[in-house]
XYZ file of C-alpha atoms in Angstrom:
395
model
C 17.995 -95.374 -99.606
C 19.075 -94.511 -96.106
C 22.565 -94.195 -94.785
C 24.730 -93.801 -91.732
C 28.020 -92.234 -90.750
C 30.779 -94.782 -90.512
C 34.450 -95.427 -90.179
C 35.980 -97.779 -92.721
C 37.301 -101.040 -91.336
C 40.752 -100.901 -92.880
C 42.860 -103.984 -93.350
C 45.808 -104.696 -91.112
C 48.375 -104.193 -93.849
C 47.261 -100.619 -94.271
C 47.049 -100.770 -98.052
C 43.349 -100.028 -98.111
C 44.026 -96.479 -96.967
C 41.126 -94.149 -96.414
C 38.184 -95.123 -98.567
C 35.224 -94.047 -96.453
C 32.059 -95.501 -97.905
C 29.619 -93.762 -95.594
C 26.136 -95.201 -95.811
C 25.867 -98.820 -96.561
C 29.193 -99.991 -95.301
C 30.406 -102.040 -92.366
C 31.586 -100.086 -89.371
C 31.676 -99.491 -85.692
C 28.508 -97.442 -85.352
C 29.802 -95.142 -82.635
C 29.879 -91.914 -84.637
C 26.814 -90.349 -86.160
C 23.538 -92.167 -86.640
C 22.486 -95.485 -88.135
C 19.139 -95.470 -89.967
C 16.966 -98.459 -90.862
C 16.517 -99.298 -94.524
C 12.905 -98.061 -94.456
C 13.863 -94.804 -92.738
C 11.532 -95.316 -89.767
C 14.074 -95.627 -86.934
C 17.655 -94.725 -86.172
C 20.100 -95.316 -83.324
C 23.255 -93.779 -81.963
C 25.437 -93.668 -78.866
C 24.469 -90.588 -76.875
C 25.838 -89.014 -73.736
C 29.517 -88.417 -73.166
C 32.599 -89.440 -71.250
C 31.864 -92.413 -69.014
C 28.086 -92.058 -69.368
C 27.334 -93.355 -72.860
C 23.982 -94.967 -73.625
C 21.993 -96.132 -76.638
C 19.451 -93.705 -78.047
C 16.683 -94.577 -80.504
C 15.236 -92.023 -82.893
C 11.773 -92.307 -84.456
C 11.782 -90.632 -87.870
C 8.502 -91.581 -89.572
C 6.115 -89.534 -87.433
C 4.996 -85.901 -87.738
C 8.081 -84.854 -85.765
C 11.238 -86.862 -84.986
C 11.815 -87.761 -81.357
C 14.456 -89.630 -79.362
C 14.046 -92.287 -76.663
C 17.064 -92.927 -74.402
C 17.790 -96.586 -73.661
C 20.168 -96.496 -70.691
C 21.145 -99.546 -68.652
C 22.633 -99.912 -65.198
C 26.108 -99.960 -66.753
C 27.147 -97.344 -69.330
C 28.158 -98.453 -72.818
C 31.772 -98.548 -73.943
C 32.897 -96.192 -76.748
C 33.372 -99.171 -79.097
C 29.807 -100.454 -78.662
C 28.074 -100.967 -82.015
C 24.371 -100.178 -82.515
C 21.906 -101.187 -85.216
C 18.193 -100.264 -85.277
C 15.591 -102.790 -86.416
C 12.330 -102.082 -88.234
C 10.255 -103.002 -85.145
C 11.921 -100.268 -83.066
C 14.309 -102.429 -81.069
C 18.018 -101.643 -81.108
C 20.704 -104.291 -81.517
C 23.751 -103.786 -79.310
C 27.091 -105.499 -80.031
C 29.731 -105.371 -77.298
C 33.254 -106.811 -77.301
C 34.235 -108.429 -73.999
C 37.357 -110.260 -72.836
C 39.168 -109.157 -75.985
C 37.643 -112.002 -78.008
C 33.918 -112.488 -77.384
C 31.271 -110.298 -79.002
C 27.921 -110.362 -77.233
C 24.609 -109.305 -78.765
C 21.359 -108.153 -77.212
C 18.238 -106.202 -78.134
C 17.222 -103.051 -76.270
C 13.680 -101.696 -76.137
C 11.779 -99.197 -73.969
C 9.621 -100.585 -71.150
C 7.974 -97.571 -69.591
C 10.568 -95.647 -67.604
C 13.148 -98.449 -67.885
C 15.027 -100.249 -70.662
C 14.429 -103.891 -71.492
C 17.290 -106.072 -72.700
C 17.022 -109.421 -74.490
C 20.347 -111.314 -74.700
C 20.871 -113.099 -78.028
C 24.212 -114.865 -77.571
C 27.831 -114.342 -78.507
C 30.347 -114.861 -81.318
C 34.033 -115.572 -80.769
C 36.513 -113.370 -82.617
C 39.909 -114.344 -81.205
C 43.336 -112.924 -81.911
C 43.502 -110.437 -84.744
C 39.952 -111.155 -85.917
C 37.569 -108.224 -85.804
C 33.779 -108.288 -85.832
C 31.742 -105.426 -87.282
C 28.028 -105.046 -87.837
C 26.863 -104.841 -91.428
C 24.433 -102.080 -92.480
C 20.745 -102.579 -91.651
C 19.178 -105.395 -93.630
C 16.591 -104.340 -96.227
C 13.911 -106.459 -94.549
C 14.518 -104.739 -91.212
C 14.159 -108.024 -89.319
C 17.558 -109.719 -89.479
C 20.892 -108.208 -88.520
C 24.245 -109.417 -89.801
C 27.836 -109.147 -88.642
C 31.138 -109.786 -90.396
C 34.103 -111.370 -88.648
C 37.314 -110.624 -90.542
C 40.177 -113.081 -90.023
C 43.664 -113.349 -91.537
C 42.548 -115.417 -94.543
C 38.755 -115.723 -94.367
C 35.747 -113.580 -93.584
C 32.766 -115.115 -91.785
C 29.240 -113.739 -92.018
C 26.867 -114.178 -89.081
C 23.135 -113.681 -88.669
C 23.167 -112.223 -85.153
C 19.499 -111.183 -84.823
C 16.396 -112.620 -86.444
C 17.496 -116.254 -86.352
C 15.852 -119.122 -84.488
C 18.628 -120.044 -82.054
C 20.884 -117.072 -81.454
C 23.776 -116.104 -83.742
C 24.058 -118.357 -86.817
C 26.979 -118.590 -89.220
C 25.579 -118.121 -92.727
C 28.648 -117.885 -94.982
C 32.431 -118.016 -95.108
C 34.238 -116.034 -97.794
C 37.885 -116.497 -98.733
C 40.005 -113.385 -98.267
C 39.832 -110.295 -96.078
C 36.656 -108.302 -96.658
C 35.546 -104.789 -95.854
C 32.539 -102.770 -96.927
C 29.043 -104.197 -97.046
C 26.308 -103.024 -99.463
C 22.920 -104.680 -99.989
C 22.090 -105.254 -103.658
C 18.399 -106.180 -103.360
C 15.322 -105.515 -101.236
C 15.149 -109.006 -99.703
C 18.501 -109.164 -97.926
C 19.786 -111.993 -100.077
C 22.574 -110.412 -102.153
C 25.389 -108.653 -100.281
C 28.369 -106.907 -101.864
C 31.732 -106.981 -100.060
C 35.117 -105.495 -100.959
C 37.561 -108.423 -100.891
C 41.338 -108.636 -100.939
C 42.355 -112.168 -101.933
C 45.879 -113.578 -101.574
C 47.468 -110.142 -101.308
C 45.989 -108.950 -104.598
C 43.955 -105.837 -105.334
C 40.613 -105.122 -103.690
C 37.632 -106.225 -105.786
C 33.943 -105.953 -104.932
C 32.183 -109.319 -104.994
C 28.535 -110.324 -104.565
C 27.692 -112.912 -101.894
C 24.454 -114.914 -102.161
C 23.327 -115.601 -98.588
C 20.665 -118.054 -99.716
C 23.226 -120.227 -101.506
C 25.623 -120.720 -98.646
C 27.709 -117.665 -99.459
C 28.232 -118.300 -103.182
C 30.605 -115.569 -104.425
C 30.294 -113.814 -107.787
C 32.723 -111.147 -109.085
C 31.067 -107.741 -109.226
C 33.678 -105.050 -109.973
C 36.699 -105.823 -112.178
C 37.493 -102.576 -113.961
C 41.137 -103.428 -114.591
C 43.229 -106.367 -113.455
C 45.260 -104.381 -110.911
C 42.838 -101.678 -109.811
C 41.229 -101.459 -106.372
C 37.483 -101.403 -107.092
C 35.134 -100.819 -104.153
C 31.367 -100.514 -104.059
C 30.079 -97.658 -101.876
C 26.308 -97.592 -102.429
C 23.681 -99.460 -104.446
C 20.041 -98.652 -105.100
C 17.955 -101.772 -105.838
C 15.088 -99.801 -107.410
C 17.083 -98.147 -110.191
C 20.176 -100.360 -110.171
C 22.435 -97.358 -109.613
C 25.900 -98.248 -108.259
C 28.286 -95.739 -106.669
C 31.872 -96.947 -106.556
C 35.436 -95.868 -105.894
C 38.314 -97.078 -108.049
C 41.892 -96.159 -108.871
C 41.506 -97.507 -112.414
C 41.734 -93.940 -113.865
C 45.188 -93.607 -112.253
C 44.095 -92.416 -108.807
C 41.052 -92.849 -106.599
C 37.901 -91.515 -108.264
C 34.186 -91.745 -107.617
C 32.276 -93.463 -110.382
C 28.846 -94.803 -111.191
C 27.367 -97.681 -113.126
C 24.128 -99.615 -113.452
C 23.544 -103.115 -112.105
C 22.093 -105.385 -114.768
C 23.044 -103.055 -117.650
C 25.605 -102.969 -120.443
C 26.197 -99.246 -119.947
C 29.777 -98.348 -119.018
C 31.036 -97.103 -115.682
C 31.738 -93.366 -115.673
C 33.939 -91.195 -113.464
C 32.399 -87.693 -113.580
C 34.872 -84.858 -113.263
C 32.410 -82.852 -111.156
C 32.737 -85.372 -108.296
C 36.451 -84.678 -107.993
C 37.511 -81.825 -105.709
C 41.189 -80.995 -105.301
C 40.931 -79.772 -101.726
C 38.190 -81.961 -100.276
C 37.121 -85.591 -99.908
C 33.757 -86.498 -101.440
C 31.813 -89.540 -100.206
C 28.263 -90.569 -101.187
C 25.961 -91.501 -98.315
C 22.387 -91.691 -99.638
C 20.543 -92.376 -102.901
C 16.979 -91.402 -103.783
C 14.745 -94.518 -103.830
C 11.800 -95.303 -106.035
C 13.350 -94.328 -109.376
C 12.603 -97.669 -111.026
C 14.722 -98.229 -114.142
C 15.811 -94.570 -114.107
C 19.292 -94.512 -112.531
C 20.283 -91.305 -114.325
C 17.588 -89.361 -112.450
C 18.424 -90.642 -108.951
C 19.508 -87.905 -106.587
C 22.681 -88.713 -104.645
C 23.730 -87.046 -101.389
C 27.446 -86.663 -100.733
C 29.475 -85.685 -97.706
C 32.215 -83.175 -98.487
C 35.098 -82.977 -95.987
C 37.740 -80.269 -96.104
C 39.994 -78.441 -93.689
C 37.212 -75.962 -92.964
C 34.643 -78.596 -92.017
C 31.966 -80.788 -93.614
C 29.026 -79.892 -95.822
C 26.592 -81.532 -98.235
C 26.753 -82.171 -101.962
C 23.894 -83.234 -104.226
C 24.251 -84.746 -107.669
C 22.466 -86.805 -110.308
C 24.189 -89.075 -112.849
C 22.552 -87.100 -115.651
C 23.855 -83.756 -114.382
C 26.985 -81.836 -115.304
C 27.776 -80.419 -111.874
C 27.534 -81.152 -108.159
C 25.460 -78.825 -106.016
C 26.895 -77.821 -102.638
C 24.772 -76.935 -99.614
C 25.514 -75.798 -96.089
C 24.731 -78.525 -93.558
C 22.381 -77.722 -90.671
C 24.028 -76.856 -87.372
C 24.674 -80.043 -85.440
C 24.442 -82.271 -88.526
C 25.466 -85.848 -87.756
C 27.884 -85.739 -90.660
C 27.538 -88.439 -93.294
C 23.979 -89.390 -92.325
C 20.709 -88.761 -94.067
C 18.007 -90.200 -96.277
C 16.145 -89.279 -99.433
C 12.399 -89.477 -99.848
C 11.055 -90.898 -103.092
C 9.892 -87.372 -103.933
C 13.436 -85.991 -103.865
C 13.627 -84.372 -100.426
C 16.885 -84.926 -98.531
C 16.397 -85.311 -94.772
C 19.481 -84.534 -92.679
C 19.510 -85.493 -88.970
C 21.042 -83.073 -86.492
C 21.456 -82.747 -82.744
C 22.141 -79.576 -80.775
C 21.713 -78.547 -77.154
C 18.427 -76.867 -77.995
C 17.201 -79.545 -80.419
C 18.650 -82.938 -79.446
C 16.702 -84.758 -82.184
C 15.962 -82.978 -85.435
C 15.573 -83.464 -89.186
C 16.282 -80.724 -91.689
C 14.528 -81.142 -95.064
C 16.454 -79.974 -98.125
C 15.212 -80.046 -101.695
C 17.988 -80.555 -104.196
C 18.243 -77.704 -106.719
C 17.365 -78.597 -110.344
C 20.350 -79.583 -112.397
C 21.182 -78.757 -116.026
C 21.306 -81.273 -118.845
C 23.298 -84.490 -119.289
C 26.907 -84.805 -118.213
C 29.018 -84.298 -121.356
C 32.455 -85.022 -119.920
C 32.024 -88.361 -118.205
C 35.090 -90.585 -118.182
C 34.223 -94.142 -119.152
C 36.304 -96.998 -117.812
C 34.219 -100.145 -117.908
C 30.820 -101.596 -118.797
C 28.406 -101.966 -115.901
C 27.050 -105.114 -114.347
C 24.530 -107.351 -116.038
C 22.365 -110.047 -114.543
C 19.654 -112.606 -114.825
C 17.163 -114.383 -112.610
C 17.854 -116.893 -109.889
C 17.034 -120.516 -110.622
C 14.458 -120.758 -107.818
C 12.496 -118.416 -105.589
C 11.991 -114.696 -106.188
C 13.732 -112.905 -109.019
C 17.196 -111.807 -107.936
C 19.557 -109.631 -109.953
C 22.676 -111.791 -110.432
C 25.703 -109.505 -110.819
C 28.408 -110.327 -113.348
C 31.891 -108.809 -113.579
C 32.477 -105.328 -114.897
C 35.021 -105.770 -117.671
C 37.382 -103.229 -119.166
C 36.086 -100.976 -121.961
C 37.848 -98.358 -124.086
C 37.544 -94.663 -123.275
C 35.088 -92.721 -125.387
C 36.883 -89.382 -125.665
C 34.329 -87.635 -123.475
C 31.288 -88.637 -125.562
C 28.255 -89.802 -123.587
C 27.908 -93.543 -123.543
C 24.820 -94.957 -125.114
């Protein structure tokens, strides 16, 4: 799984607070780097001051390299970028305080080509943010958050410009893909002033909504990352009494756990990438975490089966909160310095000791079945409350 550095789109009432789900969450992609789901391309705003421009990185060759995509007019700081699997870069710009325009950038020799796609209105207090790169790498989606509803748009990859694909009741944040086809999307929803609960949205059924995280009735339960291969879910919830990182398994009856090793008193810990390819083995998936403290940011590595979190120094110039795992367990961290404006540092996670003995269990994980038609799709069901197990491993 690949990831990107983001800023959480907090709700207007301010009750969401700071819950940064770096990686597969909705954001203004102006800080750090956004990487495609297959890890082949990435994009970021480069330059500085009044001379910002889109920059595309190619990551799947022998050496990474960057291609600048400047236009006659510089980009605004709030411009959002999203790379596609074919190498083009989607650009979302807000104009006139209400319209959001979309276009595709691509290199054409020494110049930059631009293909306009259309616009979406987001008047008043509504805010439009791009969702993380789609797993298929072809389509691109945006989320327009209004006072009482959230509208999902297909802004690239459609037949006739931006298309509205779903409308969800409530104010939504987040955005995590639950499958490899781009059909099931998880959003963190606040409905009628209640707590935040992650829900699954089926884009092929007109936006049909299914509860996903319901650890306790009053807890705020957000999904941060999901790995479709293993079913591993990384979440944040205040069900234990305060915000904690936890993990569960989609399509399993195993409980959600809140490992003590992921809790640091003097630093914020946020997952941003999960190792792919670990089919039916969520406990062995390597997870990369961003650790933020007063002294700076560095990298954590962890596996659900382990009893501790490893901590590593980040490379100089790391685009904090970005990176991707290879299926073989190598963590690739992008960095940019004056001497190396486009680089990838490969880090192998250190081996971890045996199973975690002190996991805190709060709820059973999600289960699922198959869709009625078409390809098999994991259908999430609510996570319900379960008793604590006094520190014994769940089985």
